[in-house]
């Protein structure tokens, strides 16, 4: 769980104008995450611009975990497909203006001091809020 939380926080912190898009290795690259962490990571990772189910020592495919993992991956893959016009537009805006697709709350709301500490909540483009389930 700790590696997943760090990955979510790192993704939010790294969302700066220099990085228009980004992704991460769902389930962790070096160590295999337990099923409950994997499912949360899939929910977050499948809404990143790059969604990768791979690692160095084991497969990160949902059927290697359990049936519920397959359901979670299916649900968020379908959601990502439905959101593709929005995501495509956000990618075009990131390319044109340098505004990242995944934005930390601090970047999106720089004058709100409460956002300084929100490292697992983010904006996916300018109109969709997201959060890494804890």
mmCIF file of C-alpha atoms in Angstrom:
data_model
loop_
_atom_site.group_PDB
_atom_site.id
_atom_site.type_symbol
_atom_site.label_atom_id
_atom_site.label_comp_id
_atom_site.label_asym_id
_atom_site.label_seq_id
_atom_site.Cartn_x
_atom_site.Cartn_y
_atom_site.Cartn_z
ATOM 1 C CA UNK A 1 0.000 0.000 0.000
ATOM 2 C CA UNK A 2 2.843 2.356 0.817
ATOM 3 C CA UNK A 3 4.392 2.122 -2.689
ATOM 4 C CA UNK A 4 1.011 2.792 -4.276
ATOM 5 C CA UNK A 5 0.427 5.860 -2.091
ATOM 6 C CA UNK A 6 3.902 7.127 -2.969
ATOM 7 C CA UNK A 7 3.227 6.593 -6.684
ATOM 8 C CA UNK A 8 -0.029 8.557 -6.452
ATOM 9 C CA UNK A 9 1.602 11.376 -4.519
ATOM 10 C CA UNK A 10 4.559 11.449 -6.925
ATOM 11 C CA UNK A 11 2.225 11.643 -9.921
ATOM 12 C CA UNK A 12 0.413 14.599 -8.362
ATOM 13 C CA UNK A 13 3.644 16.367 -7.399
ATOM 14 C CA UNK A 14 5.238 15.820 -10.798
ATOM 15 C CA UNK A 15 2.277 17.336 -12.623
ATOM 16 C CA UNK A 16 3.948 20.535 -13.687
ATOM 17 C CA UNK A 17 3.939 22.429 -16.961
ATOM 18 C CA UNK A 18 7.152 20.691 -18.024
ATOM 19 C CA UNK A 19 5.367 17.313 -18.061
ATOM 20 C CA UNK A 20 2.222 17.402 -20.165
ATOM 21 C CA UNK A 21 1.355 13.763 -19.553
ATOM 22 C CA UNK A 22 2.639 10.796 -17.681
ATOM 23 C CA UNK A 23 1.917 7.383 -16.345
ATOM 24 C CA UNK A 24 3.268 4.753 -14.053
ATOM 25 C CA UNK A 25 3.581 1.011 -13.687
ATOM 26 C CA UNK A 26 0.245 -0.184 -12.307
ATOM 27 C CA UNK A 27 0.895 -2.625 -9.490
ATOM 28 C CA UNK A 28 4.492 -1.491 -9.016
ATOM 29 C CA UNK A 29 7.441 -2.363 -11.210
ATOM 30 C CA UNK A 30 9.793 -4.142 -8.809
ATOM 31 C CA UNK A 31 7.486 -5.689 -6.226
ATOM 32 C CA UNK A 32 4.101 -7.275 -6.813
ATOM 33 C CA UNK A 33 1.317 -5.424 -5.017
ATOM 34 C CA UNK A 34 -1.333 -7.407 -3.125
ATOM 35 C CA UNK A 35 -4.745 -7.626 -4.819
ATOM 36 C CA UNK A 36 -6.414 -4.883 -2.744
ATOM 37 C CA UNK A 37 -3.626 -2.431 -3.612
ATOM 38 C CA UNK A 38 -3.558 -3.537 -7.256
ATOM 39 C CA UNK A 39 -7.277 -2.766 -7.642
ATOM 40 C CA UNK A 40 -6.863 0.756 -6.280
ATOM 41 C CA UNK A 41 -3.793 1.283 -8.439
ATOM 42 C CA UNK A 42 -5.771 0.196 -11.509
ATOM 43 C CA UNK A 43 -8.511 2.702 -10.726
ATOM 44 C CA UNK A 44 -5.916 5.485 -10.560
ATOM 45 C CA UNK A 45 -3.585 4.262 -13.292
ATOM 46 C CA UNK A 46 -6.203 3.596 -15.927
ATOM 47 C CA UNK A 47 -7.167 7.263 -15.827
ATOM 48 C CA UNK A 48 -3.599 8.415 -16.388
ATOM 49 C CA UNK A 49 -2.539 9.259 -19.904
ATOM 50 C CA UNK A 50 -0.358 6.126 -20.043
ATOM 51 C CA UNK A 51 -1.671 2.935 -18.463
ATOM 52 C CA UNK A 52 0.857 0.120 -18.164
ATOM 53 C CA UNK A 53 0.212 -3.284 -16.598
ATOM 54 C CA UNK A 54 3.757 -4.600 -16.404
ATOM 55 C CA UNK A 55 6.555 -5.246 -13.965
ATOM 56 C CA UNK A 56 10.003 -6.738 -13.699
ATOM 57 C CA UNK A 57 9.353 -10.063 -11.960
ATOM 58 C CA UNK A 58 5.694 -10.968 -12.457
ATOM 59 C CA UNK A 59 2.788 -10.255 -14.746
ATOM 60 C CA UNK A 60 0.486 -7.423 -13.683
ATOM 61 C CA UNK A 61 -2.536 -8.692 -15.594
ATOM 62 C CA UNK A 62 -5.777 -8.745 -13.575
ATOM 63 C CA UNK A 63 -6.468 -12.465 -14.028
ATOM 64 C CA UNK A 64 -3.230 -13.176 -12.193
ATOM 65 C CA UNK A 65 -4.906 -11.661 -9.095
ATOM 66 C CA UNK A 66 -8.621 -12.507 -8.809
ATOM 67 C CA UNK A 67 -12.018 -12.101 -10.493
ATOM 68 C CA UNK A 68 -12.700 -8.808 -8.763
ATOM 69 C CA UNK A 69 -9.451 -7.411 -10.193
ATOM 70 C CA UNK A 70 -10.719 -8.320 -13.661
ATOM 71 C CA UNK A 71 -13.973 -6.468 -12.921
ATOM 72 C CA UNK A 72 -12.091 -3.383 -11.706
ATOM 73 C CA UNK A 73 -9.817 -3.296 -14.765
ATOM 74 C CA UNK A 74 -12.797 -3.835 -17.073
ATOM 75 C CA UNK A 75 -14.774 -1.019 -15.417
ATOM 76 C CA UNK A 76 -11.958 1.541 -15.530
ATOM 77 C CA UNK A 77 -10.898 0.547 -19.047
ATOM 78 C CA UNK A 78 -14.472 1.124 -20.222
ATOM 79 C CA UNK A 79 -14.569 4.439 -18.343
ATOM 80 C CA UNK A 80 -11.298 5.501 -19.977
ATOM 81 C CA UNK A 81 -12.713 4.604 -23.395
ATOM 82 C CA UNK A 82 -15.834 6.701 -22.729
ATOM 83 C CA UNK A 83 -13.646 9.585 -21.562
ATOM 84 C CA UNK A 84 -11.305 9.365 -24.550
ATOM 85 C CA UNK A 85 -12.687 12.479 -26.333
ATOM 86 C CA UNK A 86 -12.120 14.476 -23.130
ATOM 87 C CA UNK A 87 -8.665 12.958 -22.577
ATOM 88 C CA UNK A 88 -7.705 13.601 -26.194
ATOM 89 C CA UNK A 89 -8.740 17.249 -25.838
ATOM 90 C CA UNK A 90 -6.735 17.580 -22.623
ATOM 91 C CA UNK A 91 -3.695 16.070 -24.371
ATOM 92 C CA UNK A 92 -4.076 18.599 -27.193
ATOM 93 C CA UNK A 93 -4.300 21.441 -24.652
ATOM 94 C CA UNK A 94 -1.232 20.103 -22.834
ATOM 95 C CA UNK A 95 0.649 20.106 -26.117
ATOM 96 C CA UNK A 96 -0.529 23.570 -27.096
ATOM 97 C CA UNK A 97 -0.265 25.401 -23.769
ATOM 98 C CA UNK A 98 1.975 23.225 -21.596
ATOM 99 C CA UNK A 99 -0.736 22.653 -18.996
ATOM 100 C CA UNK A 100 -0.436 19.056 -17.789
ATOM 101 C CA UNK A 101 -3.298 16.601 -18.071
ATOM 102 C CA UNK A 102 -2.914 15.426 -14.474
ATOM 103 C CA UNK A 103 -2.683 18.524 -12.305
ATOM 104 C CA UNK A 104 -1.959 18.759 -8.636
ATOM 105 C CA UNK A 105 -4.557 20.677 -6.682
ATOM 106 C CA UNK A 106 -1.843 23.184 -5.777
ATOM 107 C CA UNK A 107 -1.167 23.841 -9.469
ATOM 108 C CA UNK A 108 -4.848 24.159 -10.333
ATOM 109 C CA UNK A 109 -5.755 26.295 -7.300
ATOM 110 C CA UNK A 110 -2.538 28.147 -6.365
ATOM 111 C CA UNK A 111 -4.240 30.666 -4.061
ATOM 112 C CA UNK A 112 -5.982 28.063 -1.895
ATOM 113 C CA UNK A 113 -3.608 27.137 0.966
ATOM 114 C CA UNK A 114 -5.643 24.002 1.714
ATOM 115 C CA UNK A 115 -4.425 22.568 -1.597
ATOM 116 C CA UNK A 116 -0.781 22.670 -0.499
ATOM 117 C CA UNK A 117 -1.233 19.380 1.365
ATOM 118 C CA UNK A 118 -3.483 17.464 -1.039
ATOM 119 C CA UNK A 119 -0.983 15.033 -2.528
ATOM 120 C CA UNK A 120 -3.469 12.261 -3.426
ATOM 121 C CA UNK A 121 -6.135 14.429 -5.010
ATOM 122 C CA UNK A 122 -5.757 15.896 -8.473
ATOM 123 C CA UNK A 123 -7.466 17.350 -11.494
ATOM 124 C CA UNK A 124 -7.632 15.298 -14.663
ATOM 125 C CA UNK A 125 -7.674 18.169 -17.094
ATOM 126 C CA UNK A 126 -9.452 21.344 -16.106
ATOM 127 C CA UNK A 127 -12.885 19.908 -15.377
ATOM 128 C CA UNK A 128 -12.565 16.501 -13.678
ATOM 129 C CA UNK A 129 -11.395 15.991 -10.117
ATOM 130 C CA UNK A 130 -9.841 12.693 -9.136
ATOM 131 C CA UNK A 131 -8.446 11.130 -6.055
ATOM 132 C CA UNK A 132 -6.478 8.087 -5.156
ATOM 133 C CA UNK A 133 -8.733 5.957 -2.944
ATOM 134 C CA UNK A 134 -7.102 5.336 0.391
#
